[in-house]
mmCIF file of N, CA and C in Angstrom:
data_model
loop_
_atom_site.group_PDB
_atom_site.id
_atom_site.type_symbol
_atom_site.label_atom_id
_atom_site.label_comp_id
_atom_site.label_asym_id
_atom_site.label_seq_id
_atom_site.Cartn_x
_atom_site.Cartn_y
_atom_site.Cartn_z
ATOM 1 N N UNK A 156 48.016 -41.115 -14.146
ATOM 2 C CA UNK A 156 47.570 -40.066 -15.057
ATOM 3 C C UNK A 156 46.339 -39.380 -14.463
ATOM 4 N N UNK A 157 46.592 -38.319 -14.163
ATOM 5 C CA UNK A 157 45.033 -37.682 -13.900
ATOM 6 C C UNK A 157 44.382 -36.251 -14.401
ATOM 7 N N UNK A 158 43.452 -37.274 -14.792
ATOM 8 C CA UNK A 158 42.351 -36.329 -15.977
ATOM 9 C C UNK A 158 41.790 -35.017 -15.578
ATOM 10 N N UNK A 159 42.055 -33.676 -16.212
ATOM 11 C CA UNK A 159 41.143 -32.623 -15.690
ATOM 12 C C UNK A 159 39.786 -33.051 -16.203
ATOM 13 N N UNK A 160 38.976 -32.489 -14.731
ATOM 14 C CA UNK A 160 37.599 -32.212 -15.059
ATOM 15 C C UNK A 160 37.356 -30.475 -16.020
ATOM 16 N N UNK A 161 36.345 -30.558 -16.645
ATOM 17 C CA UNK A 161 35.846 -29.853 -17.685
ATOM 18 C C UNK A 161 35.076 -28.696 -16.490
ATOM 19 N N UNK A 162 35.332 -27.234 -16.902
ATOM 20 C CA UNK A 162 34.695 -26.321 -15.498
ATOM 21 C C UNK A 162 33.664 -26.769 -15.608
ATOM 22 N N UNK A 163 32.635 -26.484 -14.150
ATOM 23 C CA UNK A 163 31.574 -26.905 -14.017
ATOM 24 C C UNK A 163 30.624 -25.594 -14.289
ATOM 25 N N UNK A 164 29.380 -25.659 -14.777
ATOM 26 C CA UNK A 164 28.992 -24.657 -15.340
ATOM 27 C C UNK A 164 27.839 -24.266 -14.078
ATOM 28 N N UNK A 165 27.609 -22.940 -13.995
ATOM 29 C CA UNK A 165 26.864 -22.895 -12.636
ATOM 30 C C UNK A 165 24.999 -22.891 -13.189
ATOM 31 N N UNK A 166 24.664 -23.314 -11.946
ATOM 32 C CA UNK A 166 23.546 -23.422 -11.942
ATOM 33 C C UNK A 166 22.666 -23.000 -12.662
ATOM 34 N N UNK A 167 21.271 -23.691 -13.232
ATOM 35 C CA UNK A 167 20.339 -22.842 -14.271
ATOM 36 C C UNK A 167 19.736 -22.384 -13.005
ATOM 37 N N UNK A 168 19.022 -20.869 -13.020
ATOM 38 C CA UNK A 168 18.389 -20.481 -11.149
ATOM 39 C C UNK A 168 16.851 -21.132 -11.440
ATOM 40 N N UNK A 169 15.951 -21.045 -10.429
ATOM 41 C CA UNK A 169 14.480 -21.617 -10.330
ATOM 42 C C UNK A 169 13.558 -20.391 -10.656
ATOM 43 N N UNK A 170 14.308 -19.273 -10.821
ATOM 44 C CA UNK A 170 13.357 -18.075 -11.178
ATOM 45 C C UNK A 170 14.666 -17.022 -12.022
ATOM 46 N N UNK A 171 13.957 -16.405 -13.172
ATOM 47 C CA UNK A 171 15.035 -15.443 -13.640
ATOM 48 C C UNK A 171 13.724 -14.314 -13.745
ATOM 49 N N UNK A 172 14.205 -13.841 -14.713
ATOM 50 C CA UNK A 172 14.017 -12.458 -15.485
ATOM 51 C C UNK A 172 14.031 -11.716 -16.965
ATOM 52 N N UNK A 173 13.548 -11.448 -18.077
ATOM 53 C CA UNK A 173 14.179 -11.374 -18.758
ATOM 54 C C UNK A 173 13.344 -10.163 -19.685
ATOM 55 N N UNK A 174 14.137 -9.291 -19.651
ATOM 56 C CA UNK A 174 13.193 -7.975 -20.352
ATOM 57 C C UNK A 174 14.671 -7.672 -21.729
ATOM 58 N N UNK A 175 12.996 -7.395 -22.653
ATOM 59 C CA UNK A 175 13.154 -7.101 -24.238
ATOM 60 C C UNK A 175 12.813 -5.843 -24.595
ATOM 61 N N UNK A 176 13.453 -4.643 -25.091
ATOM 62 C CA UNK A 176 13.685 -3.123 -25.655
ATOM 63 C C UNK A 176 13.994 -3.117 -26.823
ATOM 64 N N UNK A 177 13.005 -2.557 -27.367
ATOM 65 C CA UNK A 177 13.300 -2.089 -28.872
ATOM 66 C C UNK A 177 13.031 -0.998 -29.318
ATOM 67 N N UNK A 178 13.883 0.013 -29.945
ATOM 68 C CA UNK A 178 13.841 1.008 -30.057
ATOM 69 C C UNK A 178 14.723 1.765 -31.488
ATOM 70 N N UNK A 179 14.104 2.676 -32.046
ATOM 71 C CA UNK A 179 14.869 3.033 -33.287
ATOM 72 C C UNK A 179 16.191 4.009 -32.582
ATOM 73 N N UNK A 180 17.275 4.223 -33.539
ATOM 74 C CA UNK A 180 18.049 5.112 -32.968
ATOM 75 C C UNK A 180 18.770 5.882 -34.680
ATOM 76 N N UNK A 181 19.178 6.801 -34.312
ATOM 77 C CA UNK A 181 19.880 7.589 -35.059
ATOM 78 C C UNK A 181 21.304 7.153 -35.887
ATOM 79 N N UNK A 182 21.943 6.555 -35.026
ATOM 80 C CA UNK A 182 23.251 5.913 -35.207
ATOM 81 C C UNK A 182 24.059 4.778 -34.514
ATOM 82 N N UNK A 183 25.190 4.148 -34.398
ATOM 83 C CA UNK A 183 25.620 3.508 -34.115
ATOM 84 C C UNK A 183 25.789 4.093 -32.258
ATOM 85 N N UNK A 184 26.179 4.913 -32.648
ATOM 86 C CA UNK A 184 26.893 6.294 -31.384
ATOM 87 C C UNK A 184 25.871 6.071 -30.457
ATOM 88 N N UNK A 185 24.681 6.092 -30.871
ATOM 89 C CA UNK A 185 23.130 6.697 -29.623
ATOM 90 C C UNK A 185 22.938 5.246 -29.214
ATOM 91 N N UNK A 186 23.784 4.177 -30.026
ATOM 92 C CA UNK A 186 22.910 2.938 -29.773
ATOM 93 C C UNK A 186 24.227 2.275 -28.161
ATOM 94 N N UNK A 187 25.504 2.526 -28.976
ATOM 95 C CA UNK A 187 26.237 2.632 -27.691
ATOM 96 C C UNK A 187 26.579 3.110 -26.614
ATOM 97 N N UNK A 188 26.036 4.497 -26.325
ATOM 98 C CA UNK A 188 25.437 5.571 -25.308
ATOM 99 C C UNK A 188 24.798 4.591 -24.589
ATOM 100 N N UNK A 189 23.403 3.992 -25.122
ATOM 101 C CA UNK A 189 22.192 3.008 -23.872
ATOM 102 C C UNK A 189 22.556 2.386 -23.996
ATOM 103 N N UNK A 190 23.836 1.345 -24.618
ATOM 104 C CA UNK A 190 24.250 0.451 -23.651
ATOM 105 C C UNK A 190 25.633 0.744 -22.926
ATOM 106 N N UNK A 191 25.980 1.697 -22.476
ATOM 107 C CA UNK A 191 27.042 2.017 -21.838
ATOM 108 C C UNK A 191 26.257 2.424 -20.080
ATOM 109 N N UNK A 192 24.925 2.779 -20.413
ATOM 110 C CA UNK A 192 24.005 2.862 -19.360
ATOM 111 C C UNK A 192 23.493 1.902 -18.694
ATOM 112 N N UNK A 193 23.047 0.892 -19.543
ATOM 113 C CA UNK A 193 22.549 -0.442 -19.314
ATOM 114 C C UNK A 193 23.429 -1.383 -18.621
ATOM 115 N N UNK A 194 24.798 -1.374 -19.354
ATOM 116 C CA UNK A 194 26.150 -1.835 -18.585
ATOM 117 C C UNK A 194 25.657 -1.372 -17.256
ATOM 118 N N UNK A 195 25.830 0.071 -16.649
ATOM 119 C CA UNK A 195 26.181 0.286 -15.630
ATOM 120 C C UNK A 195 25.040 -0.232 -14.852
ATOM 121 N N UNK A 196 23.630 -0.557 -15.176
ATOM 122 C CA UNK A 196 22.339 -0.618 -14.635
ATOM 123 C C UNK A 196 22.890 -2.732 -13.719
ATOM 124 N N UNK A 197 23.739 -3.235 -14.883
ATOM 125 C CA UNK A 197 23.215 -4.565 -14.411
ATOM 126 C C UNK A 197 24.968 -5.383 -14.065
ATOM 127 N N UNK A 198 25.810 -4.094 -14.252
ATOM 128 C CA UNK A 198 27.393 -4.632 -13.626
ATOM 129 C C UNK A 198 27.406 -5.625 -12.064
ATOM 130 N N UNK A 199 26.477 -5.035 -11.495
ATOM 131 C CA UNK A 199 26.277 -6.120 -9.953
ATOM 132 C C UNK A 199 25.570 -7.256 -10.085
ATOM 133 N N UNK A 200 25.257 -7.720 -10.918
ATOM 134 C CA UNK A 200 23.836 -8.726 -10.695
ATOM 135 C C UNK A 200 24.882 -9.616 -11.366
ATOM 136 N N UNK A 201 25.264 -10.371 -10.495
ATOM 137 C CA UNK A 201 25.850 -12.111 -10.961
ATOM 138 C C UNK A 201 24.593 -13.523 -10.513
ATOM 139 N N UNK A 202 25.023 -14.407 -11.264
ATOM 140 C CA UNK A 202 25.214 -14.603 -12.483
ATOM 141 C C UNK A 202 24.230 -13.853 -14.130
ATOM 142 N N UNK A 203 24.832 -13.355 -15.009
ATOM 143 C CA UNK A 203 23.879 -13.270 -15.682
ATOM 144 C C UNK A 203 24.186 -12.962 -17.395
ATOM 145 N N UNK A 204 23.030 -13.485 -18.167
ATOM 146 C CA UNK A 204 23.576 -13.485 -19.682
ATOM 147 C C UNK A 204 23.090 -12.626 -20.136
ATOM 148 N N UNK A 205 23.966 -11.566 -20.684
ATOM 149 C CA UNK A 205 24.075 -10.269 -21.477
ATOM 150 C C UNK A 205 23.939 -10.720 -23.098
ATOM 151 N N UNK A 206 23.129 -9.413 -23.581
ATOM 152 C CA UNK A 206 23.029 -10.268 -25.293
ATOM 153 C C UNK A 206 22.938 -8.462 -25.354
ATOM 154 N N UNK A 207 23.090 -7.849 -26.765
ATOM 155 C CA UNK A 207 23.455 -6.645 -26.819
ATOM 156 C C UNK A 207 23.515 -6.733 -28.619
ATOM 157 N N UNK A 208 22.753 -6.422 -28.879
ATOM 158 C CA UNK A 208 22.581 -6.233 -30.910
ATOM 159 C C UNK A 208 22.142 -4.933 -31.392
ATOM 160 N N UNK A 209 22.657 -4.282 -32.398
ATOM 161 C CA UNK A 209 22.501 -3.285 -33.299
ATOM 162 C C UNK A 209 21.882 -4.134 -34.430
ATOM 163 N N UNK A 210 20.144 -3.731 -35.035
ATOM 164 C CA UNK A 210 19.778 -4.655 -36.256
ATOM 165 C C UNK A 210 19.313 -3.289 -37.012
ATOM 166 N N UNK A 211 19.713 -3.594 -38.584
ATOM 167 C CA UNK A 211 19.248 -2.904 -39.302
ATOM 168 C C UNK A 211 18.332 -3.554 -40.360
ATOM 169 N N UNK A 212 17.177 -3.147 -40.254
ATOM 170 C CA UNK A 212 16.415 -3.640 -41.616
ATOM 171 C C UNK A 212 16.533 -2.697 -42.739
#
């Protein structure tokens, strides 16, 4: 019987990065515009964790 191994998850790195933007917007529309930009700003840079929120107070 042989057991799969579970994927291996890659490395935490010894140095990252991590920049925070906040900004009001008009609509849903203007908010998916900058990130359709932002997409394109960070499509090359592997490995990396994308987080992407619309908040309304």
């Amino acid at each position: 019987m042989i057991m799969e191994q579970p994927p291996q998850k890659e490395p935490i790195p010894k140095k990252s990065v991590m920049v925070t933007v906040m900004f009001g917007i008009k609509d849903n529309q203007e908010a998916m515009v900058f990130k359709d930009k932002l997409d394109a700003l960070v499509k090359e840079i592997e490995p990396k964790r994308y987080t992407f929120q619309i908040n309304e107070t």
